[in-house]
Short mmCIF file of C-alpha atoms in Angstrom, two decimals:
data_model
loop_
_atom_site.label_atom_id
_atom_site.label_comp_id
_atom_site.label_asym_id
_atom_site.label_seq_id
_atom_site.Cartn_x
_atom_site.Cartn_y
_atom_site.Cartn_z
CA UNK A 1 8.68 -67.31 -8.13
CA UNK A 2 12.34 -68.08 -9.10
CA UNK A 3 14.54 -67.04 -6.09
CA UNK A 4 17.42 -70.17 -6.04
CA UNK A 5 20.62 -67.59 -5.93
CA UNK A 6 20.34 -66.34 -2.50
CA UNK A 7 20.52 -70.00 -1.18
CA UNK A 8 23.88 -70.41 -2.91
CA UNK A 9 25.48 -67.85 -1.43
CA UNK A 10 24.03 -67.85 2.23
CA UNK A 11 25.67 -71.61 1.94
CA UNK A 12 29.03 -70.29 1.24
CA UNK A 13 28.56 -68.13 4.67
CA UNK A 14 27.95 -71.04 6.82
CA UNK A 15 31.40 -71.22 8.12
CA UNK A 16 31.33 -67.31 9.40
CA UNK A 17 27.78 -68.13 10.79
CA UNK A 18 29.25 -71.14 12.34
CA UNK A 19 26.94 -73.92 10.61
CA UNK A 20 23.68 -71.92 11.00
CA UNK A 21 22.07 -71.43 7.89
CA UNK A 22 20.82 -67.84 7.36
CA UNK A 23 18.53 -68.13 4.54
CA UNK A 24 17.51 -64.80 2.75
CA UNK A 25 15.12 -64.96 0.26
CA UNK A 26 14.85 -63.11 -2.22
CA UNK A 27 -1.92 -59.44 -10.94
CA UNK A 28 -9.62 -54.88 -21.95
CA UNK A 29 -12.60 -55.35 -21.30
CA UNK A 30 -15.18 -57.32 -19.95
CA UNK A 31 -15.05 -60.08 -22.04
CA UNK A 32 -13.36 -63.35 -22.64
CA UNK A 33 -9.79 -61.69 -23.09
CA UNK A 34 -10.20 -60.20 -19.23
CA UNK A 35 -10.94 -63.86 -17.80
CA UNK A 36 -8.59 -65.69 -19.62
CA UNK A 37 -5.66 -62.71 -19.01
CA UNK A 38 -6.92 -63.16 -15.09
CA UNK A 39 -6.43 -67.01 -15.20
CA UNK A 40 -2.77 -66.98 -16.28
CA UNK A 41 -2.26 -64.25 -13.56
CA UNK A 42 -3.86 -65.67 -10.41
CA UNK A 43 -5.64 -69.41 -9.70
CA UNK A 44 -8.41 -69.76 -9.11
CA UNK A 45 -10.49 -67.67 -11.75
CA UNK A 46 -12.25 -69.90 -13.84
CA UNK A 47 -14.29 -71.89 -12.73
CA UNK A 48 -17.82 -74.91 -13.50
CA UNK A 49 -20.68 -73.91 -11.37
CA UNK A 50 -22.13 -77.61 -9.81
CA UNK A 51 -24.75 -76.64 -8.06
CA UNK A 52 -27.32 -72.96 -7.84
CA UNK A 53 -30.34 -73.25 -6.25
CA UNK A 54 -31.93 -70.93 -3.32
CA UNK A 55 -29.34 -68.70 -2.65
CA UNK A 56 -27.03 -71.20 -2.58
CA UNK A 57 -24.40 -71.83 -5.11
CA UNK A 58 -20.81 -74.45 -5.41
CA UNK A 59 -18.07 -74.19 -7.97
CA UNK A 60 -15.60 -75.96 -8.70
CA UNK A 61 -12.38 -74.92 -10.89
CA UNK A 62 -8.44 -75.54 -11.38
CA UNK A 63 -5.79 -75.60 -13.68
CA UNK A 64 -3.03 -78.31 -15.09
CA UNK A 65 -0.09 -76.89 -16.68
CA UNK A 66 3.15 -78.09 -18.48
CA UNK A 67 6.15 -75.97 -18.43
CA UNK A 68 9.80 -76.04 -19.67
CA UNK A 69 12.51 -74.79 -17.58
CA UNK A 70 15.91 -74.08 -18.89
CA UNK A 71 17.87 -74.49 -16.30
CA UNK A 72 17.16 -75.08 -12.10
CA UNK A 73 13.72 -74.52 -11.89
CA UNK A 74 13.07 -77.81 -13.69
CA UNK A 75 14.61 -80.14 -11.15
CA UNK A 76 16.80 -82.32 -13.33
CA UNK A 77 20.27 -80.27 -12.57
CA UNK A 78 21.33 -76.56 -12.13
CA UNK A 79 22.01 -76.73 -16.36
CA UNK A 80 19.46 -79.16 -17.62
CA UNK A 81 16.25 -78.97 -19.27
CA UNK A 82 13.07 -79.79 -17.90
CA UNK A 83 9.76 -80.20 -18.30
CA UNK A 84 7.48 -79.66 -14.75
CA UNK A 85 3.91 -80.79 -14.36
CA UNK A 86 2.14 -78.88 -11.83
CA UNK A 87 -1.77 -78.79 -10.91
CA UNK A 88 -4.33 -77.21 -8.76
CA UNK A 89 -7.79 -77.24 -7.85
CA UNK A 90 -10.21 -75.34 -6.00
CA UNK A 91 -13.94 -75.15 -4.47
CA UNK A 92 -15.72 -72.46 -3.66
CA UNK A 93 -19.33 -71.80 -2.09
CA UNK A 94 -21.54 -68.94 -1.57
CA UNK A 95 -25.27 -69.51 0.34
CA UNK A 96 -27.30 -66.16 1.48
CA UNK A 97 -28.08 -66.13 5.08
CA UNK A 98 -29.87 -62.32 5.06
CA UNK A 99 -30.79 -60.10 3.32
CA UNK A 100 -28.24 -58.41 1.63
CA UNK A 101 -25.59 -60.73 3.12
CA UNK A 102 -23.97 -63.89 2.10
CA UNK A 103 -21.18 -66.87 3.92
CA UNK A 104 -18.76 -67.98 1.68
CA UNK A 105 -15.91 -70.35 1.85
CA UNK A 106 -13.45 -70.90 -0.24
CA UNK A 107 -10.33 -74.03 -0.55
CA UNK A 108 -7.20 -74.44 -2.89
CA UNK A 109 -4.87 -77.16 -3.27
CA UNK A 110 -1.51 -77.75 -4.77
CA UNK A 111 -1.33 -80.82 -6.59
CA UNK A 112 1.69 -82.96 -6.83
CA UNK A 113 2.73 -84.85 -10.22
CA UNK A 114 3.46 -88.02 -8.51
CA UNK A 115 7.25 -87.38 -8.66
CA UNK A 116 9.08 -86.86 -5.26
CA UNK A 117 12.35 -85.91 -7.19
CA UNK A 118 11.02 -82.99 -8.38
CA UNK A 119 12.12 -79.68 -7.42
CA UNK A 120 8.71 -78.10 -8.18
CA UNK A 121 6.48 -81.11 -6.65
CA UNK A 122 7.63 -80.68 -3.11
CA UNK A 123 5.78 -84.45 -2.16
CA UNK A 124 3.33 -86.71 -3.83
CA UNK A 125 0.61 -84.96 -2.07
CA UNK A 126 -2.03 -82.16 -2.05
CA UNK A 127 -1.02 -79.31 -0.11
CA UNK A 128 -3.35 -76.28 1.07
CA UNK A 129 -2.45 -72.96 -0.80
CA UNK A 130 -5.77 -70.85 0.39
CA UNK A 131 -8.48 -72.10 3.02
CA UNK A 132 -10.66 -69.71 4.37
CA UNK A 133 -14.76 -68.91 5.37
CA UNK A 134 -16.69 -65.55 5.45
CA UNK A 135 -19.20 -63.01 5.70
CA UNK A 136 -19.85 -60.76 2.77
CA UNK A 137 -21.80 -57.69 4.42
CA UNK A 138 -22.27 -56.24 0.74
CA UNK A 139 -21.42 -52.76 0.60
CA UNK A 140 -20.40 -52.65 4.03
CA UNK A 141 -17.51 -54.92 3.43
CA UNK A 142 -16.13 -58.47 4.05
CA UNK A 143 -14.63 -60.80 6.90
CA UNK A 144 -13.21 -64.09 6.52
CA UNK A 145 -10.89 -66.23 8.81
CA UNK A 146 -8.30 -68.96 7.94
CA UNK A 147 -5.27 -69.28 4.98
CA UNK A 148 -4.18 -66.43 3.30
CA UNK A 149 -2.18 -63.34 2.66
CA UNK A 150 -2.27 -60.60 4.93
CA UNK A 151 -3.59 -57.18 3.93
CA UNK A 152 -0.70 -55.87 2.71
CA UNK A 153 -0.74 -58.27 -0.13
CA UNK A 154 -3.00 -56.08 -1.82
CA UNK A 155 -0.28 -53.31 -2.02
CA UNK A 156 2.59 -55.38 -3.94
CA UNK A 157 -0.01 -57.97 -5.88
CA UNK A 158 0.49 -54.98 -9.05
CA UNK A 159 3.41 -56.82 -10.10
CA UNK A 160 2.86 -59.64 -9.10
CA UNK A 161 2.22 -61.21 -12.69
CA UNK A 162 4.89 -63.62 -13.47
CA UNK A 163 4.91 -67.15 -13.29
CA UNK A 164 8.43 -68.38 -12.34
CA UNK A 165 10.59 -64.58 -12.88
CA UNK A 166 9.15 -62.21 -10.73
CA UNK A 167 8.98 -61.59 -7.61
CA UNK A 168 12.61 -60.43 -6.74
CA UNK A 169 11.76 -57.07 -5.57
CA UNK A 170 8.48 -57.74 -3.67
CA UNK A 171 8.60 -59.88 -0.78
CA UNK A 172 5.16 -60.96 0.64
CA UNK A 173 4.04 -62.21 -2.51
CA UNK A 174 4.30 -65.74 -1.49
CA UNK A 175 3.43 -65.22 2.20
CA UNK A 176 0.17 -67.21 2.72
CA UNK A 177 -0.48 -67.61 6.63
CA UNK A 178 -2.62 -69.79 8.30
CA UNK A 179 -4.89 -68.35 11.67
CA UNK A 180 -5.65 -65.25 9.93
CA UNK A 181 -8.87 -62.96 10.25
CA UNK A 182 -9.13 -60.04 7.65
CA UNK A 183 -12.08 -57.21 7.00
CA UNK A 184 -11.95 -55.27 3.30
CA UNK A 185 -14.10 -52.84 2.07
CA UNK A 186 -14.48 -51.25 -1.13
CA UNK A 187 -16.17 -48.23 -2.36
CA UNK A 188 -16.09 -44.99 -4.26
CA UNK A 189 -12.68 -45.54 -5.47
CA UNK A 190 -11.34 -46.36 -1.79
CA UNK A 191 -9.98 -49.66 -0.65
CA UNK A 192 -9.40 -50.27 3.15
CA UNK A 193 -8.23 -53.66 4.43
CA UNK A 194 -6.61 -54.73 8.10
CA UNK A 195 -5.97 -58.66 9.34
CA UNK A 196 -5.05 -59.77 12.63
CA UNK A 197 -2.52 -62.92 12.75
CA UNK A 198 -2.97 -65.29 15.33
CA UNK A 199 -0.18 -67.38 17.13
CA UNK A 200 1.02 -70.32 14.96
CA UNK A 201 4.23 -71.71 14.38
CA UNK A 202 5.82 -71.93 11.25
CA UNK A 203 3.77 -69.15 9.47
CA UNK A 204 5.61 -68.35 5.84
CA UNK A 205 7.59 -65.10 6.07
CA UNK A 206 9.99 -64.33 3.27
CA UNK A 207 13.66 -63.58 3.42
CA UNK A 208 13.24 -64.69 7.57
CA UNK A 209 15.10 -67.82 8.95
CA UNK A 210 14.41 -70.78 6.66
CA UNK A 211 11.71 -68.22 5.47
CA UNK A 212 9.75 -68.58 8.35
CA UNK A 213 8.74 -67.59 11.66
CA UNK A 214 6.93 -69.00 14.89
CA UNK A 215 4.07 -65.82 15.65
CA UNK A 216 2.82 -64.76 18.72
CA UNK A 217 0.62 -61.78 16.80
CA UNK A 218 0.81 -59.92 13.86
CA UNK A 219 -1.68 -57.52 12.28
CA UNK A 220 -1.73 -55.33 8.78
CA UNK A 221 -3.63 -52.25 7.17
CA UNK A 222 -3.82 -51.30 3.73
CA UNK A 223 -5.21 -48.09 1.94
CA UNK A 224 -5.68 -47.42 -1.45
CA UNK A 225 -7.59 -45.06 -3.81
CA UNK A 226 -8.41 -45.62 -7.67
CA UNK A 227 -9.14 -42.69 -9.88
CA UNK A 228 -11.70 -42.35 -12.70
CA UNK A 229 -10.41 -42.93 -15.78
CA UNK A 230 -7.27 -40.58 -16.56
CA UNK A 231 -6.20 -40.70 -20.32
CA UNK A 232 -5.57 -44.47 -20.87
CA UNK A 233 -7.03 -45.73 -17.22
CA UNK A 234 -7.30 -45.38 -13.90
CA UNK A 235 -4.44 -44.46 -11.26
CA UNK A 236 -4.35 -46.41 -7.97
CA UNK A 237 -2.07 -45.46 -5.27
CA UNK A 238 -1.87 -47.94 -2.16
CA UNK A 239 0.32 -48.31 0.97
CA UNK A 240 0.52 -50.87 3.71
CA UNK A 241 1.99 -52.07 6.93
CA UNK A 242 2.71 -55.25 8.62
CA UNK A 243 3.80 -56.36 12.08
CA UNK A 244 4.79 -59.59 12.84
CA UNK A 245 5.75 -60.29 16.71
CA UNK A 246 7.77 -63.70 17.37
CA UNK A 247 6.96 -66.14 20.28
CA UNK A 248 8.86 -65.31 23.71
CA UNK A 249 10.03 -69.49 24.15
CA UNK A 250 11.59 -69.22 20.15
CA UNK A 251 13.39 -66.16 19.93
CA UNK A 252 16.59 -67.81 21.29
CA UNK A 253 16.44 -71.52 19.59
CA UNK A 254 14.83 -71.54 16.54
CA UNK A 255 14.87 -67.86 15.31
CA UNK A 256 18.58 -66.81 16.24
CA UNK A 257 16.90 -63.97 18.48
CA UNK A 258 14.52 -62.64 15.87
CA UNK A 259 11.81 -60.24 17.79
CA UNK A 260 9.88 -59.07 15.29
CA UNK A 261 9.50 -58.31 11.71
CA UNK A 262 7.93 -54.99 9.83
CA UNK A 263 7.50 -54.51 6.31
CA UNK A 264 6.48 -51.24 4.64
CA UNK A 265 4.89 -50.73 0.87
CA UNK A 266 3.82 -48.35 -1.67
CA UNK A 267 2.42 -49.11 -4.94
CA UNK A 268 1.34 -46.95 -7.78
CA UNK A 269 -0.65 -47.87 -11.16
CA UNK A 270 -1.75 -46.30 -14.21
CA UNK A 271 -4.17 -48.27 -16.91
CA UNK A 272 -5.63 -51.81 -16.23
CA UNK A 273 -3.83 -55.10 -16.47
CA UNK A 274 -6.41 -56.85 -19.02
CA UNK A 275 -6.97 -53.51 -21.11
CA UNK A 276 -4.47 -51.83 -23.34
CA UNK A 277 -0.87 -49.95 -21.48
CA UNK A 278 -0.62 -50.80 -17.91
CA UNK A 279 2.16 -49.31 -15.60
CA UNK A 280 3.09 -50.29 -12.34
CA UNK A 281 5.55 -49.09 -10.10
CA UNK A 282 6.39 -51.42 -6.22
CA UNK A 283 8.30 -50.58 -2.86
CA UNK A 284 8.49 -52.83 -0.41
CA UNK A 285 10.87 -53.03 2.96
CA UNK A 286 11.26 -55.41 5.72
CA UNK A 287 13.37 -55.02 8.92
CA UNK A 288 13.82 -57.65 10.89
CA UNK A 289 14.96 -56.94 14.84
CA UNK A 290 16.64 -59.32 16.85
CA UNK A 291 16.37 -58.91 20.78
CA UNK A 292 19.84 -57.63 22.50
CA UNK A 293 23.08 -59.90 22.26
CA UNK A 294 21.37 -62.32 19.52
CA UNK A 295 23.77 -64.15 17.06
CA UNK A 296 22.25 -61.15 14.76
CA UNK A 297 22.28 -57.64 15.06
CA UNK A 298 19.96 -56.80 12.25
CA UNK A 299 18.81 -57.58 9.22
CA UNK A 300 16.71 -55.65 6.06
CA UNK A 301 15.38 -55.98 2.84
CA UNK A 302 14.65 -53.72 0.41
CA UNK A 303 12.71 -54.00 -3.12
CA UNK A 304 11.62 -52.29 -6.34
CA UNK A 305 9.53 -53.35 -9.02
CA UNK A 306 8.83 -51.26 -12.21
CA UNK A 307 6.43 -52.54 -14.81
CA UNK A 308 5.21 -51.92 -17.82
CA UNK A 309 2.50 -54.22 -20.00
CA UNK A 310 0.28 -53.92 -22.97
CA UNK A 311 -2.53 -55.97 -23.78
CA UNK A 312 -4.60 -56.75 -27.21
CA UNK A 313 -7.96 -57.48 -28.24
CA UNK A 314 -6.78 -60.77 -29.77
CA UNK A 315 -5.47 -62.35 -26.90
CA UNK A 316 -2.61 -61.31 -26.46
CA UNK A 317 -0.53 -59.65 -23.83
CA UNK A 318 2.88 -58.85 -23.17
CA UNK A 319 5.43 -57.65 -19.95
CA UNK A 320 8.36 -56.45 -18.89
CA UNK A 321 9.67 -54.96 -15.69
CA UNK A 322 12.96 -53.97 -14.04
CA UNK A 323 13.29 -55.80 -10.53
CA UNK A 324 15.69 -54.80 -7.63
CA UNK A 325 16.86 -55.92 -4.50
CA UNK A 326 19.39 -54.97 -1.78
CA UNK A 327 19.97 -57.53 1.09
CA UNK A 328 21.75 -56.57 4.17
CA UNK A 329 22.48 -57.95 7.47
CA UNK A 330 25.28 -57.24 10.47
CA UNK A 331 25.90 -60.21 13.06
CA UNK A 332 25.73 -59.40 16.96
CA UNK A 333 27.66 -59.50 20.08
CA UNK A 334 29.80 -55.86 18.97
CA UNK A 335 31.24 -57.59 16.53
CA UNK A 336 32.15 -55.79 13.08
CA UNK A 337 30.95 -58.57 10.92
CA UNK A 338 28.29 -57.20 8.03
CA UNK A 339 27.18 -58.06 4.54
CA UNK A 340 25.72 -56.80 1.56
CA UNK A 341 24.28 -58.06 -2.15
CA UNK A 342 22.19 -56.31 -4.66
CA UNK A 343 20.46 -58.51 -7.02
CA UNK A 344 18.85 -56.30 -10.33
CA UNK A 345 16.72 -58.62 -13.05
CA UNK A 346 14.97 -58.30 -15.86
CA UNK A 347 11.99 -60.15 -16.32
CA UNK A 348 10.03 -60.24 -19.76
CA UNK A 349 6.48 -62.60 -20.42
CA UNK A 350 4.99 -63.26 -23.59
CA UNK A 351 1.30 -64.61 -23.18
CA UNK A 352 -1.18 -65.76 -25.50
CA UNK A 353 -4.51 -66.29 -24.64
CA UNK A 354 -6.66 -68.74 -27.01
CA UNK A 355 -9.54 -68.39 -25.15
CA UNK A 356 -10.93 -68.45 -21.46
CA UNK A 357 -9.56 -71.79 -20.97
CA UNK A 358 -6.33 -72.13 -22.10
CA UNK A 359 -2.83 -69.86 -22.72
CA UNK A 360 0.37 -70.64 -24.08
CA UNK A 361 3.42 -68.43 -22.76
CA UNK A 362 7.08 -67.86 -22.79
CA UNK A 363 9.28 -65.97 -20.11
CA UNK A 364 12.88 -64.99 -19.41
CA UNK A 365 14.52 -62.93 -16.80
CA UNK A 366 17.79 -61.12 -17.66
CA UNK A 367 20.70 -60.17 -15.25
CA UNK A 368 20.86 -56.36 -15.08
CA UNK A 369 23.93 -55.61 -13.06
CA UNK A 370 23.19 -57.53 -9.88
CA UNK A 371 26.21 -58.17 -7.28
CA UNK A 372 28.68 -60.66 -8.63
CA UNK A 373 30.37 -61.00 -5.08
CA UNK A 374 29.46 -60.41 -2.08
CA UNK A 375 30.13 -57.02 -0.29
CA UNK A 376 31.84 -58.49 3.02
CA UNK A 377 33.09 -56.51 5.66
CA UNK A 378 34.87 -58.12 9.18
CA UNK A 379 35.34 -61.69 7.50
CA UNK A 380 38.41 -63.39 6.88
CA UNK A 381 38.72 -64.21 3.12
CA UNK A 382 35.63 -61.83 2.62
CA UNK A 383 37.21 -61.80 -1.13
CA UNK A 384 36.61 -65.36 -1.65
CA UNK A 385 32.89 -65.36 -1.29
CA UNK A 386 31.12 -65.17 -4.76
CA UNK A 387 27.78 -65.11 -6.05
CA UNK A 388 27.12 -67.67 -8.09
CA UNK A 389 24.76 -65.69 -10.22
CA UNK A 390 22.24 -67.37 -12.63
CA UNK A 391 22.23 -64.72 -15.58
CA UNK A 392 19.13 -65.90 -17.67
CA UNK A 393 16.46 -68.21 -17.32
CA UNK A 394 14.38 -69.52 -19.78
CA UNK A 395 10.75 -71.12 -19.49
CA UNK A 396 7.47 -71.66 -21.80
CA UNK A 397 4.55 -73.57 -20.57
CA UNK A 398 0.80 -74.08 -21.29
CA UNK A 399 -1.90 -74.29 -18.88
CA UNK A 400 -5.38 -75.67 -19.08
CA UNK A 401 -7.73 -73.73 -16.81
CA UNK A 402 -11.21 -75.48 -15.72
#
């Protein structure tokens, strides 16, 4: 997701925060249309069965896609052009071990294009995106253990359907997490899911220092329940929590006192993404406490996302939502020192899909009224610290999914 702004103007507060960087960072029918709508909005969808025999099945899938940026995203210059080569690839197995019940396990790796000096290549490498193995108990639910999102992900993922513009009012959307063990169950229109985090450093947590945090434990719960068809579709309505606590021996050096870190969400849909009108509506908040006399005092984040989509018979689909964000934070030690930005966007996607394997697209997002200067309160030339706002982006890419 694009989020480059906040890291321009949490630079130009590095001499209040005396050289520490604070970094706050800001998912038809059955058919072909449904998978190919499903493989521009997630990974790993498609995919070539290898090997089916006894219970015991592999597959293995990806995608390659070629995209042009208008401006940051594409790693030539904050103004220039560029065209970004990314790739993934995935394997996935499944083999029954009882009646009724089945292990899976499932990788995902980011590929690199081979060019260091890209913004969107990271390294020349593969890097793990999802990593995890499992027990499906059938329709007594699921376990599995290892890489990925926390429950709560299944809250804000509604949205969650842009490639590069979204994601501005969400803010676990790209909040994978290593040492994780998670149990879901699904039936009858309910949806019930709880993970446990286990202590690891580094573990990606949005909008944190460096958007990240060393864990000691950390758990989340998410309910949900999905109507029968109402008039055009179904209506879910979800809600989650998460709980992250930070290590005793980092609170002080590498976290700037940060204790812990909650994050509440509600989500609310009408229709289905691959079928016809879909609405979607996002809230999600994260506080972040520090422990008493840290360099920070608090810290919180607050998001909406409202969405509305249609998709055709023929292929095609289009979006649009209305994306908001309010960022706030007050430093420590009784000082008066406090800050505040709103960012407001306005993403729109234009997707075509030719068939199961490949989709063209085109997206922009649109400045709706976000904060052109910071609101600054206790510093010393407080009216000297600007945004510098992106207004528009522009990008249209093509992906080949195998």
């Amino acid at each position: 997701m694009y989020n480059g702004a906040p890291q321009k103007i949490l630079r130009k507060l590095r001499f209040f925060f005396c050289t520490i960087t604070l970094e706050l960072r800001f998912n038809m029918k059955k058919s072909l249309l449904a998978l190919a709508i499903a493989a521009f909005a997630s990974s790993a969808v498609s995919a070539a069965t290898v090997y089916d025999k006894d219970g015991t099945s592999l597959e293995v899938g990806g995608r390659v896609q070629s995209v042009y940026y208008s401006t940051q995203n594409g790693g030539a210059g904050n103004n220039d052009g560029s065209i970004t080569n990314t790739a993934r690839l995935n394997m996935s197995g499944r083999s029954e071990i009882a009646p009724g019940i089945a292990a899976f396990g499932f990788a995902e790796w980011n590929v690199a294009d081979g060019d260091s000096n890209e913004a969107m290549s990271n390294d020349e490498t593969m890097s793990a995106r999802d990593q995890y193995i499992g027990v499906d108990f059938g329709k007594f639910g699921s376990v599995l253990v290892g890489r990925t999102f926390d429950s709560l992900q299944k809250v804000i993922e509604v949205t969650d359907i842009y490639e590069d513009m979204g994601g501005n009012g969400i803010l676990d959307d790209s909040d994978r997490r290593a040492g994780q063990i998670k149990y879901t169950w699904e039936g009858y229109g309910v949806l019930a899911s709880v993970s446990y985090q286990s202590a690891k450093d580094h573990v990606a947590v949005e909008d944190a220092i460096n958007d990240e945090m060393n864990v000691e434990s950390g758990y989340a719960v998410a309910l949900g329940y999905t109507t029968p068809t109402i008039g055009f579709g179904p209506i879910s309505v979800k809600v989650g929590y998460s709980y992250l606590a930070a290590q005793d021996d980092a609170k002080y050096a590498l976290s700037l006192g940060l204790d812990n870190m909650k994050e509440y969400a509600a989500s609310v849909t009408w229709g289905n993404l691959s079928e016809g009108l879909y609405l979607a509506t996002v809230y999600d908040q994260r506080k972040f406490d520090y422990i008493e006399k840290s360099f920070i005092a608090n810290h919180s984040v607050k998001g909406i996302e409202a969405l509305v989509g249609y998709a055709f018979d023929n292929g095609l689909s289009l979006r649009a939502s209305w994306q908001y964000k309010r960022v706030n934070a007050e430093l420590g030690f009784n000082t008066n020192y406090q800050f505040e930005y709103i960012v407001r966007k306005v993403p729109v996607l234009v997707n075509y899909a030719f068939n199961q394997n490949f989709n063209i697209w085109a997206e922009a997002s649109f400045d709706a009224g976000s904060d052109k200067q910071l609101s600054a309160k206790g510093f010393v030339n407080a009216a000297n610290i600007e945004r510098d706002e992106d207004h528009s982006h522009v990008a249209i890419g093509a992906r080949y999914t195998f």
